[in-house]
Structure formats: C-alpha cells, structure tokens
Coordinates of C-alpha atoms in Angstrom, one line a residue:
Chain A
X1 CA 0.0 0.0 0.0
X2 CA 1.2 3.5 -0.6
X3 CA 1.1 6.2 2.1
X4 CA 1.5 9.0 -0.3
X5 CA 1.0 9.2 -4.1
X6 CA 1.9 12.1 -6.3
X7 CA 0.0 12.1 -9.6
X8 CA 1.1 14.0 -12.6
X9 CA 2.5 17.1 -10.5
X10 CA 3.4 20.1 -12.4
X11 CA 4.6 23.4 -10.8
X12 CA 6.0 26.7 -12.1
X13 CA 7.7 29.3 -10.0
X14 CA 7.0 33.2 -10.6
X15 CA 4.6 32.5 -13.3
X16 CA 4.3 35.2 -16.1
X17 CA 7.3 37.1 -14.9
X18 CA 10.8 37.1 -16.5
X19 CA 12.0 34.8 -13.5
X20 CA 9.5 32.0 -14.6
X21 CA 10.9 28.6 -14.0
X22 CA 9.3 25.2 -14.3
X23 CA 10.3 23.3 -11.2
X24 CA 8.3 20.1 -11.6
X25 CA 7.0 18.7 -14.9
X26 CA 4.5 15.8 -14.6
X27 CA 6.1 14.0 -11.6
X28 CA 4.5 10.6 -10.8
X29 CA 5.7 9.0 -7.7
X30 CA 4.5 6.9 -4.8
X31 CA 5.8 6.3 -1.3
X32 CA 5.2 2.9 0.3
X33 CA 3.5 2.6 3.7
X34 CA 5.8 1.8 6.6
X35 CA 8.9 1.9 4.6
X36 CA 12.0 4.3 4.5
X37 CA 11.6 5.9 1.0
X38 CA 14.7 8.0 -0.4
X39 CA 14.1 10.9 -2.8
X40 CA 17.3 11.7 -4.6
X41 CA 18.4 14.2 -7.2
X42 CA 21.1 16.6 -8.3
X43 CA 20.8 20.4 -7.0
X44 CA 17.9 22.0 -8.9
X45 CA 16.2 18.8 -9.7
X46 CA 12.9 19.8 -7.9
X47 CA 13.3 17.7 -4.7
X48 CA 12.5 20.6 -2.3
X49 CA 9.7 21.8 -4.2
X50 CA 8.2 18.3 -4.4
X51 CA 8.7 18.1 -0.6
X52 CA 6.5 21.2 -0.1
X53 CA 3.8 19.6 -2.3
X54 CA 3.5 16.7 0.1
X55 CA 2.1 18.6 3.0
X56 CA 0.2 21.2 1.1
X57 CA 2.6 24.2 1.6
X58 CA 2.7 24.5 -2.1
X59 CA -0.4 23.6 -4.3
X60 CA 0.5 21.9 -7.7
X61 CA -0.6 23.8 -10.9
X62 CA -1.7 20.4 -12.2
X63 CA -2.0 17.1 -10.5
X64 CA -3.0 15.4 -7.3
X65 CA -1.4 14.7 -4.0
X66 CA -3.1 11.7 -2.4
X67 CA -2.1 11.1 1.3
X68 CA -3.5 8.0 2.9
X69 CA -5.9 7.5 0.2
X70 CA -7.4 11.1 0.2
X71 CA -6.6 14.0 -2.0
X72 CA -5.3 16.7 0.3
X73 CA -6.7 19.6 -1.7
X74 CA -10.2 18.1 -1.5
X75 CA -11.0 20.5 1.5
X76 CA -8.5 23.4 1.3
X77 CA -9.7 24.7 4.6
X78 CA -8.6 21.6 6.4
X79 CA -5.1 21.8 5.0
X80 CA -3.7 22.4 8.6
X81 CA -4.8 18.9 9.5
X82 CA -2.9 17.5 6.5
X83 CA 0.3 19.1 8.1
X84 CA -0.1 17.0 11.1
X85 CA -0.5 13.9 9.2
X86 CA 2.5 14.6 7.0
X87 CA 5.2 16.1 9.1
X88 CA 7.9 18.1 7.2
X89 CA 11.4 18.7 8.5
X90 CA 13.0 21.5 6.4
X91 CA 16.5 21.7 5.4
X92 CA 18.7 23.3 8.2
X93 CA 15.7 23.1 10.5
X94 CA 17.7 24.5 13.5
X95 CA 17.1 28.0 12.3
X96 CA 13.4 27.7 13.2
X97 CA 13.8 27.1 16.8
X98 CA 12.4 30.1 18.8
X99 CA 11.2 29.0 22.3
X100 CA 12.8 29.7 25.6
X101 CA 13.7 26.0 26.1
X102 CA 14.1 23.0 23.9
X103 CA 11.2 21.3 25.8
X104 CA 8.7 24.0 24.8
X105 CA 10.0 24.2 21.3
X106 CA 9.4 20.5 20.8
X107 CA 5.9 21.0 22.3
X108 CA 5.0 23.7 19.7
X109 CA 3.6 21.2 17.2
X110 CA 1.7 19.0 19.5
X111 CA 0.3 22.2 21.2
X112 CA -1.1 23.5 17.8
X113 CA -2.7 20.0 17.4
X114 CA -4.7 20.8 20.5
X115 CA -3.5 17.8 22.6
X116 CA -3.9 17.6 26.3
X117 CA -1.1 18.6 28.7
X118 CA -0.3 15.0 29.6
X119 CA -0.3 13.9 26.1
X120 CA 2.0 16.7 25.1
X121 CA 4.5 15.8 27.9
X122 CA 4.6 12.2 26.9
X123 CA 5.1 13.2 23.3
X124 CA 7.9 15.6 24.0
X125 CA 9.6 12.9 26.2
X126 CA 9.4 10.1 23.6
X127 CA 10.4 12.3 20.8
X128 CA 13.4 13.5 22.8
X129 CA 14.4 9.8 23.3
X130 CA 14.2 9.0 19.8
X131 CA 16.8 11.7 18.9
X132 CA 18.8 11.1 22.0
X133 CA 18.4 14.3 23.9
X134 CA 18.6 14.0 27.7
X135 CA 16.5 15.9 30.2
X136 CA 19.1 18.5 31.1
X137 CA 19.4 19.6 27.5
X138 CA 15.6 19.8 27.4
X139 CA 15.7 22.6 30.0
X140 CA 18.2 24.4 28.1
X141 CA 17.5 27.3 25.6
X142 CA 17.9 26.1 22.0
X143 CA 20.3 29.0 21.2
X144 CA 22.9 27.6 23.7
X145 CA 23.2 24.2 22.0
X146 CA 25.6 22.9 19.3
X147 CA 24.5 22.8 15.8
X148 CA 24.0 18.9 15.8
X149 CA 22.0 19.3 19.0
X150 CA 19.8 22.0 17.7
X151 CA 19.2 19.9 14.6
X152 CA 18.0 17.0 16.9
X153 CA 15.7 19.3 18.8
X154 CA 14.1 20.6 15.4
X155 CA 13.8 17.0 14.4
X156 CA 12.0 16.0 17.6
X157 CA 9.7 19.0 17.2
X158 CA 8.2 17.3 14.1
X159 CA 8.4 13.7 15.4
X160 CA 6.4 14.8 18.4
X161 CA 3.4 15.3 16.2
X162 CA 3.8 11.6 15.4
X163 CA 2.8 12.2 11.6
X164 CA 1.9 9.2 9.6
X165 CA 4.2 10.3 7.0
X166 CA 7.5 11.9 8.2
X167 CA 9.4 13.9 5.5
X168 CA 12.9 15.0 6.0
X169 CA 14.7 17.4 3.5
X170 CA 18.4 16.7 3.8
X171 CA 18.4 15.9 7.4
X172 CA 22.1 15.4 7.7
X173 CA 23.3 18.3 5.5
X174 CA 26.4 19.9 7.1
X175 CA 26.7 17.6 9.9
X176 CA 30.0 15.6 11.0
X177 CA 29.9 11.8 10.6
X178 CA 28.9 11.3 14.2
X179 CA 26.0 13.9 13.8
X180 CA 24.9 12.0 10.7
X181 CA 24.8 8.7 12.5
X182 CA 22.9 10.2 15.4
X183 CA 20.3 11.8 13.1
X184 CA 19.7 8.8 11.0
X185 CA 19.8 6.6 14.1
X186 CA 17.0 8.6 15.6
X187 CA 15.0 8.5 12.3
X188 CA 15.4 4.8 12.0
X189 CA 14.4 4.3 15.8
X190 CA 11.2 6.4 15.3
X191 CA 10.3 4.6 12.1
X192 CA 10.8 1.1 13.7
X193 CA 8.9 2.0 16.9
X194 CA 5.9 3.7 15.1
X195 CA 5.8 1.7 11.8
X196 CA 5.2 5.0 10.1
X197 CA 6.2 6.0 6.6
X198 CA 9.5 8.0 6.3
X199 CA 10.6 10.0 3.2
X200 CA 14.3 11.2 3.1
X201 CA 15.5 13.7 0.7
X202 CA 19.2 13.4 0.1
X203 CA 22.1 13.7 -2.3
X204 CA 24.4 11.3 -0.4
X205 CA 24.2 7.9 -2.2
X206 CA 25.9 6.4 0.9
X207 CA 23.1 7.6 3.3
X208 CA 20.3 6.4 1.2
X209 CA 21.9 3.1 0.5
X210 CA 22.3 2.5 4.2
X211 CA 18.9 3.7 5.5
X212 CA 16.3 3.5 2.5
X213 CA 14.3 0.6 1.2
X214 CA 13.0 2.4 -1.8
X215 CA 14.3 5.2 -4.0
X216 CA 13.0 7.7 -6.4
X217 CA 15.3 9.7 -8.5
X218 CA 14.4 13.1 -9.9
X219 CA 16.0 14.8 -12.8
X220 CA 15.0 18.3 -14.2
X221 CA 11.5 18.1 -12.6
X222 CA 10.8 14.6 -13.7
X223 CA 11.1 11.2 -12.2
X224 CA 14.0 9.2 -13.8
X225 CA 14.0 6.1 -11.9
X226 CA 12.1 4.5 -9.1
X227 CA 12.0 1.1 -7.2
X228 CA 13.8 -0.6 -4.4
X229 CA 17.3 0.6 -3.5
X230 CA 18.9 -2.4 -5.1
X231 CA 17.0 -2.0 -8.3
X232 CA 17.8 1.7 -8.7
X233 CA 21.5 1.3 -8.0
X234 CA 21.8 -1.1 -10.8
X235 CA 21.3 1.9 -13.2
X236 CA 24.8 3.4 -12.6
X237 CA 25.1 5.0 -16.0
X238 CA 21.6 6.9 -15.8
X239 CA 22.6 8.0 -12.2
X240 CA 25.9 9.3 -13.2
X241 CA 24.5 11.1 -16.3
X242 CA 22.0 12.9 -13.9
X243 CA 24.8 14.1 -11.7
X244 CA 24.5 11.4 -9.1
X245 CA 26.1 8.2 -8.9
X246 CA 26.2 4.9 -6.9
X247 CA 27.7 4.5 -3.4
X248 CA 31.6 4.5 -3.5
X249 CA 31.6 0.9 -2.2
X250 CA 29.3 -0.2 -4.9
X251 CA 31.6 1.2 -7.6
X252 CA 34.6 -0.3 -5.8
X253 CA 32.9 -3.7 -6.0
X254 CA 32.1 -3.4 -9.6
X255 CA 35.8 -2.5 -10.3
X256 CA 36.8 -5.6 -8.3
X257 CA 34.4 -7.7 -10.5
X258 CA 35.9 -6.3 -13.6
X259 CA 39.4 -7.3 -12.4
X260 CA 38.0 -10.9 -12.2
X261 CA 37.0 -11.2 -8.5
X262 CA 33.7 -13.1 -8.5
X263 CA 31.9 -11.0 -5.9
X264 CA 28.2 -10.2 -5.8
X265 CA 26.9 -7.2 -7.8
X266 CA 24.4 -6.1 -5.1
X267 CA 26.5 -4.6 -2.6
X268 CA 25.5 -1.1 -1.3
X269 CA 26.9 -0.5 2.1
X270 CA 30.4 -1.0 3.6
X271 CA 28.9 -3.6 6.0
X272 CA 27.6 -5.7 3.2
X273 CA 31.0 -5.4 1.4
X274 CA 32.9 -6.5 4.5
X275 CA 30.7 -9.6 4.7
X276 CA 31.1 -10.4 1.1
X277 CA 34.9 -9.9 1.2
X278 CA 35.0 -12.3 4.2
X279 CA 33.0 -14.8 2.3
X280 CA 35.2 -14.8 -0.7
X281 CA 38.3 -15.2 1.5
X282 CA 36.8 -18.1 3.3
X283 CA 35.9 -19.6 0.0
X284 CA 39.5 -19.3 -1.4
X285 CA 40.9 -20.8 2.0
X286 CA 38.6 -23.7 1.3
X287 CA 39.9 -24.2 -2.1
X288 CA 43.4 -24.0 -1.1
X289 CA 43.1 -26.4 1.8
Chain B
X1 CA 2.7 35.8 -0.8
X2 CA 5.6 37.8 0.4
X3 CA 7.2 37.8 -3.1
X4 CA 4.2 39.9 -4.5
X5 CA 6.0 43.1 -3.4
X6 CA 7.1 44.5 -6.8
X7 CA 7.5 48.3 -6.1
X8 CA 11.2 49.0 -6.2
X9 CA 12.1 45.7 -7.8
X10 CA 14.6 45.3 -10.6
X11 CA 13.6 43.4 -13.8
X12 CA 16.5 42.6 -15.9
X13 CA 16.3 43.6 -19.6
X14 CA 18.0 45.2 -22.5
X15 CA 16.0 48.3 -23.3
X16 CA 17.6 51.8 -23.6
X17 CA 16.6 52.5 -20.0
X18 CA 18.4 49.6 -18.8
X19 CA 21.5 50.4 -20.6
X20 CA 21.6 54.0 -19.4
X21 CA 24.0 55.3 -16.7
X22 CA 22.6 55.1 -13.3
X23 CA 23.7 58.6 -12.5
X24 CA 21.9 59.9 -15.5
X25 CA 18.8 57.9 -14.6
X26 CA 18.8 59.5 -11.1
X27 CA 18.9 62.9 -12.7
X28 CA 16.3 62.1 -15.3
X29 CA 14.0 60.9 -12.5
X30 CA 14.3 64.2 -10.6
X31 CA 13.7 66.3 -13.8
X32 CA 10.8 64.0 -14.6
X33 CA 9.2 64.3 -11.2
X34 CA 9.6 68.2 -11.2
X35 CA 8.2 68.3 -14.7
X36 CA 5.1 66.3 -13.7
X37 CA 4.5 68.4 -10.7
X38 CA 4.7 71.5 -12.8
X39 CA 1.9 70.4 -15.2
X40 CA -1.0 72.7 -14.6
X41 CA -2.9 72.8 -17.8
X42 CA -4.9 70.1 -19.6
X43 CA -2.5 69.9 -22.4
X44 CA 0.5 69.5 -20.3
X45 CA -1.3 66.7 -18.5
X46 CA -1.9 65.1 -21.9
X47 CA 1.8 65.5 -22.7
X48 CA 2.8 64.1 -19.3
X49 CA 0.6 61.0 -19.7
X50 CA 1.6 60.3 -23.3
X51 CA 5.4 60.7 -22.2
X52 CA 4.9 58.4 -19.3
X53 CA 3.3 55.8 -21.6
X54 CA 6.2 56.1 -24.1
X55 CA 8.7 55.6 -21.2
X56 CA 6.8 52.5 -20.1
X57 CA 6.8 51.1 -23.6
X58 CA 10.4 51.6 -24.3
X59 CA 11.3 50.1 -21.0
X60 CA 9.7 46.9 -22.1
X61 CA 8.4 46.2 -18.5
X62 CA 5.1 44.4 -18.8
X63 CA 1.8 46.3 -18.1
X64 CA 0.9 43.7 -15.6
X65 CA 4.0 44.5 -13.5
X66 CA 3.4 48.2 -13.7
X67 CA -0.2 47.8 -12.6
X68 CA 0.8 45.6 -9.7
X69 CA 3.3 48.2 -8.6
X70 CA 0.5 50.8 -8.5
X71 CA -1.9 48.6 -6.7
X72 CA -0.6 49.1 -3.1
X73 CA -0.9 52.8 -3.5
X74 CA -4.4 52.7 -5.0
X75 CA -5.9 53.2 -1.5
X76 CA -3.9 56.3 -0.8
X77 CA -4.7 57.9 -4.2
X78 CA -8.4 57.3 -3.8
X79 CA -8.3 58.5 -0.2
X80 CA -6.7 61.9 -1.2
X81 CA -8.9 62.2 -4.3
X82 CA -11.9 61.6 -2.0
X83 CA -10.9 64.5 0.3
X84 CA -10.0 66.8 -2.7
X85 CA -13.6 66.3 -4.1
X86 CA -15.1 67.5 -0.7
X87 CA -12.6 70.1 0.3
X88 CA -12.1 72.1 -2.9
X89 CA -14.3 75.2 -3.3
X90 CA -15.2 76.4 -6.8
X91 CA -16.5 79.6 -8.2
X92 CA -19.4 78.3 -10.0
X93 CA -22.6 76.8 -8.6
X94 CA -22.0 73.4 -6.8
X95 CA -22.9 70.4 -8.8
X96 CA -24.4 68.7 -5.7
X97 CA -25.2 70.1 -2.4
X98 CA -26.6 68.4 0.6
X99 CA -26.3 70.3 4.0
X100 CA -22.7 71.3 4.5
X101 CA -21.4 68.9 1.8
X102 CA -20.9 70.6 -1.5
X103 CA -19.3 69.2 -4.6
X104 CA -17.9 71.5 -7.1
X105 CA -16.8 70.9 -10.6
X106 CA -13.4 72.1 -9.8
X107 CA -13.2 69.5 -7.0
X108 CA -13.8 66.6 -9.3
X109 CA -11.5 67.8 -12.0
X110 CA -8.7 68.5 -9.2
X111 CA -9.3 64.9 -7.8
X112 CA -9.0 63.3 -11.1
X113 CA -5.9 65.4 -12.0
X114 CA -4.4 64.4 -8.6
X115 CA -4.8 60.6 -9.4
X116 CA -3.3 61.0 -12.9
X117 CA -0.4 62.9 -11.5
X118 CA 0.4 60.4 -8.7
X119 CA 0.0 57.5 -11.0
X120 CA 2.3 59.1 -13.6
X121 CA 5.1 60.0 -11.1
X122 CA 5.0 56.4 -9.7
X123 CA 4.9 54.7 -13.1
X124 CA 7.5 57.0 -14.6
X125 CA 10.1 56.9 -11.8
X126 CA 10.0 53.2 -11.4
X127 CA 10.3 52.7 -15.1
X128 CA 13.2 55.0 -15.3
X129 CA 14.9 53.9 -12.2
X130 CA 13.8 51.1 -9.9
X131 CA 12.6 48.6 -12.5
X132 CA 15.5 49.1 -14.9
X133 CA 18.4 49.7 -12.5
X134 CA 20.0 46.9 -10.5
X135 CA 20.1 47.9 -6.7
X136 CA 23.9 47.8 -6.8
X137 CA 24.1 50.2 -9.8
X138 CA 21.6 52.5 -8.3
X139 CA 23.5 52.9 -5.1
X140 CA 26.7 53.2 -7.1
X141 CA 25.4 56.0 -9.1
X142 CA 23.9 57.7 -6.0
X143 CA 27.3 57.6 -4.3
X144 CA 29.0 59.1 -7.4
X145 CA 26.4 61.9 -7.7
X146 CA 26.8 62.7 -3.9
X147 CA 30.5 62.4 -3.8
X148 CA 31.1 66.2 -3.8
X149 CA 29.5 66.1 -0.4
X150 CA 32.6 64.0 0.8
X151 CA 34.4 67.4 0.8
X152 CA 32.4 68.5 3.9
X153 CA 33.1 65.2 5.5
X154 CA 29.7 63.6 4.9
X155 CA 30.3 59.8 5.0
X156 CA 28.8 59.3 1.6
X157 CA 30.5 56.1 0.8
X158 CA 29.6 54.5 4.1
X159 CA 25.9 55.6 3.5
X160 CA 25.9 54.0 0.2
X161 CA 27.6 50.8 1.4
X162 CA 24.9 50.5 4.1
X163 CA 22.1 51.1 1.5
X164 CA 23.8 48.4 -0.9
X165 CA 23.9 46.0 1.9
X166 CA 20.3 46.7 3.0
X167 CA 19.1 46.3 -0.5
X168 CA 21.1 43.2 -1.0
X169 CA 19.6 41.6 2.0
X170 CA 16.0 42.4 1.3
X171 CA 15.4 39.5 -0.8
X172 CA 17.3 37.2 1.4
X173 CA 15.2 38.3 4.3
X174 CA 12.0 37.8 2.3
X175 CA 13.1 34.4 1.4
X176 CA 14.2 33.5 4.9
X177 CA 10.9 34.8 6.3
X178 CA 9.1 32.5 3.8
X179 CA 11.2 29.6 4.8
X180 CA 10.7 30.1 8.6
X181 CA 6.9 30.7 8.1
X182 CA 6.6 27.5 6.1
X183 CA 8.7 25.7 8.8
X184 CA 6.3 26.8 11.5
X185 CA 3.2 26.1 9.2
X186 CA 4.5 22.6 8.9
X187 CA 4.4 22.4 12.6
X188 CA 0.7 23.7 12.5
X189 CA 1.2 27.4 13.1
X190 CA -1.6 29.6 11.9
X191 CA -1.1 32.9 10.7
X192 CA -4.4 33.6 9.0
X193 CA -7.1 33.2 11.5
X194 CA -8.0 34.9 15.0
X195 CA -8.0 38.4 16.1
X196 CA -5.3 40.9 16.0
X197 CA -3.6 39.8 19.2
X198 CA -3.8 36.2 18.3
X199 CA -2.1 36.9 14.9
X200 CA 0.5 39.1 16.4
X201 CA 1.4 36.4 18.8
X202 CA 1.3 33.9 16.0
X203 CA 4.2 35.9 14.4
X204 CA 6.6 35.3 17.4
X205 CA 7.8 32.0 16.0
X206 CA 8.8 33.7 12.9
X207 CA 10.4 36.9 14.3
X208 CA 12.5 35.3 16.9
X209 CA 14.4 33.0 14.5
X210 CA 14.5 35.8 11.9
X211 CA 16.2 38.2 14.2
X212 CA 18.6 35.5 15.4
X213 CA 19.7 34.8 11.9
X214 CA 19.9 38.4 10.9
X215 CA 22.3 39.1 13.7
X216 CA 24.3 35.8 12.8
X217 CA 24.4 36.9 9.1
X218 CA 25.5 40.6 10.0
X219 CA 28.4 39.2 12.0
X220 CA 29.4 36.7 9.3
X221 CA 29.3 39.5 6.6
X222 CA 31.4 41.8 8.8
X223 CA 34.0 39.0 9.1
X224 CA 33.9 38.3 5.3
X225 CA 34.4 41.9 4.5
X226 CA 37.3 42.3 7.0
X227 CA 38.9 39.2 5.4
X228 CA 38.9 40.9 2.1
X229 CA 40.5 43.9 3.7
X230 CA 37.6 46.3 3.5
X231 CA 38.6 49.6 5.2
X232 CA 35.9 51.9 4.0
X233 CA 36.2 54.5 1.3
X234 CA 39.9 55.6 1.5
X235 CA 42.0 54.1 -1.3
X236 CA 39.1 52.0 -2.6
X237 CA 39.0 51.3 -6.3
X238 CA 36.2 50.1 -8.4
X239 CA 35.8 47.2 -10.9
X240 CA 33.0 48.8 -12.9
X241 CA 33.7 52.4 -13.8
X242 CA 30.7 54.5 -14.8
X243 CA 31.0 56.3 -18.2
X244 CA 28.4 58.6 -19.8
X245 CA 27.6 57.2 -23.2
X246 CA 25.7 58.7 -26.3
X247 CA 22.4 57.0 -25.0
X248 CA 22.6 59.1 -21.8
X249 CA 22.9 62.5 -23.8
X250 CA 19.9 61.3 -26.0
X251 CA 17.8 60.5 -23.0
X252 CA 18.8 63.8 -21.2
X253 CA 17.8 65.8 -24.4
X254 CA 14.4 63.8 -24.5
X255 CA 13.6 64.7 -20.9
X256 CA 14.7 68.4 -21.5
X257 CA 12.4 68.5 -24.4
X258 CA 9.5 67.0 -22.4
X259 CA 10.1 69.5 -19.6
X260 CA 10.1 72.3 -22.1
X261 CA 7.0 71.0 -23.5
X262 CA 5.2 71.0 -20.2
X263 CA 6.4 74.5 -19.4
X264 CA 5.5 75.9 -22.8
X265 CA 2.1 74.3 -22.8
X266 CA 1.4 75.7 -19.4
X267 CA 2.1 79.2 -20.6
X268 CA 0.8 79.3 -24.1
X269 CA -1.8 76.6 -24.1
X270 CA -3.1 77.0 -20.6
X271 CA -6.2 78.6 -21.7
X272 CA -6.9 76.4 -24.7
X273 CA -9.3 74.2 -23.0
X274 CA -10.9 75.9 -20.1
X275 CA -11.5 73.8 -17.1

C-alpha cells in the first residue's frame, strides 16, 4: 500500500514574470507505507519543491497529492490537519527554533494540534528519546546548543506530532559523521517504533543506500528512476548522467568484479561489502586447503 | 505571498533605459518628477501621460508588473482624491449640495488630475529607475552623484555601502521569512485566523528566528568583509567604472524636451481648454 501518491504534478515558480521557471514537470511518484523511502536528485532537480507539495505548503498547478488515500486539496480549509499527518522537516531546521527551552519548542507542534497537557508531555519525552536528547538539554535554551543538538531538537519537534508520513529534507546536511549517524539513528528508531512511513531527501548515495528501502530519482523536474534501493543502483550509467552516482563501495565492488574477482553485484553498504569479502576469503581458503 | 512586493524591484532587460548610466537615470527621474508636478494645464497633462506611456513602452516592462506596482498605493490615491472632492471650493454653482456637503466641478477635476499625477510619477520613476536599474548600480550611481559632499566630511561612501547591503539583503530576508513561516506552518502554526492579538502572537515563532539569523548573518558579513580587507572609502578602487555614453545624452535631451513641452504648454496653451 502507498502512504503517499503524487500524480502528474506540475509546478512553475514566478509565473508570467521574467523569472519564470518550471520546477516540476509531470511528476508521478509513490511512497510505500511503513517503509523508508529515499528521494534523490541533483541540485535544482525539484526535490525541495516536491517536498513542499507533500504537506500542502505549495499547491500543484496540475496534478493530485493523495495522502493516505485522500486528495489533500479536497477540502482546502482543512489543510492544517494535513500538516499534522504529513510532518515536514526542512533543510537546516535548526534555524526555526524560537522558544525559551528546547522542551517548549518541541511542544509547539503538539500544542497546535490541541492535545492535552499530559499527552504533550509524553510526546515530547518520547520524541526527545528517539533523537537522544537528555533531560538536562531539554531545559536549556535552544540558542545555547551545538549545531547537531539544535538539529535534533528541530527533528524532535516534528516527530512529536507523530505524523503518519515523516518527510525530511536533507536531514544530515552539514553535519559531521557522528552527527549524521545520530540523526539517521533517531529517524530509524522512530520509524521502527511507530511503523510509520518516512521519506528522506538526500544527495548522499551512501546515506540512502544505508537507510532507505525504496528510492525515487528526480532529474530536471521529472522522475528518472524508481524502485527498491537495489534496483535503482543497478542503473549506474543513468545515475551518473544525472549528476548522481552509486555509493563508492558499490563502484569499488564493480571495479573488483571487472578485475576478475567473483563478488556479488548487489553490494551497497560497507557492511555488506565486508561480509562479502570475508565470504570470498573463506571460499578461497577452502579451495586452497 | 511575500514575493508579491514589486515596487522597487529590478527586472533585468535590454532596453535603452536598462543600458543608461545610473547617475543619468537618477537625474532624469528628478527632472521628470519636477516636470510632472509643474504640469498645470490640460494640454501639459496630456503631454505628461503620453510621455509616461512612451517611457513605459520603451522600458519593455510588462503592463501587468506596472499595474501591480501601482496597486498598493491605490488606496492612498483614492483617499486623497476623495478629500479633494469635498474640500475644494469652486467659483461656480456646486454640482451637488446636501447640507454642508458641497461638490464643485473644480473638486472633481482636481481629484482626477491628482490621481493622474500620482500614477504618472509612480509609473515614470519606477520605469526610469527602480525597474530598470539593479540595486547595486543604483547605489553606486547615488554615491557618485553625492561624492562632492565628501568634501564637507559627509560619509557618503559609508551611507551608500549601508544602502547596498540593506538592498542586497531584502530578498534574502524575504526568502528567509518565507522559509521560517513554512517551517512553522509545517508544525501547525496558523497565521491567518484569529483576532489581532492572536495573529501578532502567532508571528513570534517567525520573528525570533528571523532576528537571530539576521544578527548571525551581520556578523558573518562583517567578518567576510574584513577578510577581504575592506577599510571603507579611502584608497578603494572600483571594478565597474561608470561612463556617460551617447544614449545618456539622448535621454537627457528627450527629458529636457519633455520639460520644455510642459512649461510651454502651461504658458501658451493653458487657456486652450478651459476647465
């Protein structure tokens, strides 16, 4: 089943001015329920525009956005409810923090939903736990925290609404490797605990290979490829031509194969590669013995 | 929503007005405004309207953009026109009288001319200057025009640098505001319902991050400028040297001809059509 379907979406910025530019041109995409879906594309391919379609911040010129089986623009007055069902974390979300304490900031979304005090407290606690923020940090002002911590507070602010579909635009942009693992670990923890759908926008092939079940590739406002992560990474040529590529380790394994090593061709993460290399070494040892 | 502000926005193009020297365009705008306000007869008004339309046409700015620029001031124009209708006393019999309210023919004519005048000034000056001159060229031109004032120790360069920076960051701030508003909307913030107090309060989640990032950006910009050894005006050279071209002289002559037309028609044709 699909949690979110985009049907034939077209969108143009600054219509009828010299700055007119077509951002999306007939995008058809679907995002599977309960899975981690990746959305990848080169800068300017329309990812960020598409993301704002998903929760109704932008309205497509043509086309339909179907969330949990319902067209979100059926009742334009209830678009605010859609935003609670489809939570969106923007790029560099740390710049949206405003409250006196992190706790209050995370509570902003749930408060807008009109939840009870107890429910809000519970949600803030569990969201903070997913992203690994302890209670001393929660009492601090968000302006005192480090970049990575701020990012996690902002992420928790959207997670606390417990949206059926959680959309993240470049969640790890500009973070160090530890920050990346923490953020993605938090997202994965949330997804596993709630069984909700997650959509991650990224242009790091390593990240999507490690965390995403399915991938959709955008190029110049159109869908170039879509399918499971493994399927999509088989199209190395198309990916390279659209300014992307495959994970470095996948390329490495391909080069190994070209040199006559008989390793599998579906390796996308370093961990998988390690296992494969071990397997090969053991095989050889067996042959030699 | 926030991107709809077009007054004072630059539209790139290749018309004569785009190519002219910014210093000349500032002078032309001043001449133009003076001439429009000197118009006092029907004939000179016709000349003014015709001239403004010609300017708009040669600038190749679309009619839609020009009308959109006038829209925010429509209310003020109608408001002043409204008062002119009621407050102007004429010599002839009032056209309409009810108690102390008297409307004279002169009042109506005055109100209409007032609207025409304001609309012309707005359209003309934005077509000559703001729509066709990039903000950087504009402040550069202004600095050069005012540079004689440096002799009396006025910090002309610093003012124009401040203006350049301010203008440069308007689009950035608009974009940033848009982004933060969207981010808060995504968390269910509601900016469009409720009373005045509720709406003002709803803006807090936008204003606080906006201020925070403005301060951050100002600090970063200052550091970046220091890193490139910016030390103010003294000893500073320029990459683009402004030079007057034949086009500028042509435009100046046209503008002078228009001004002369207005003055002459005021003097000689003022009574041709009696109001």
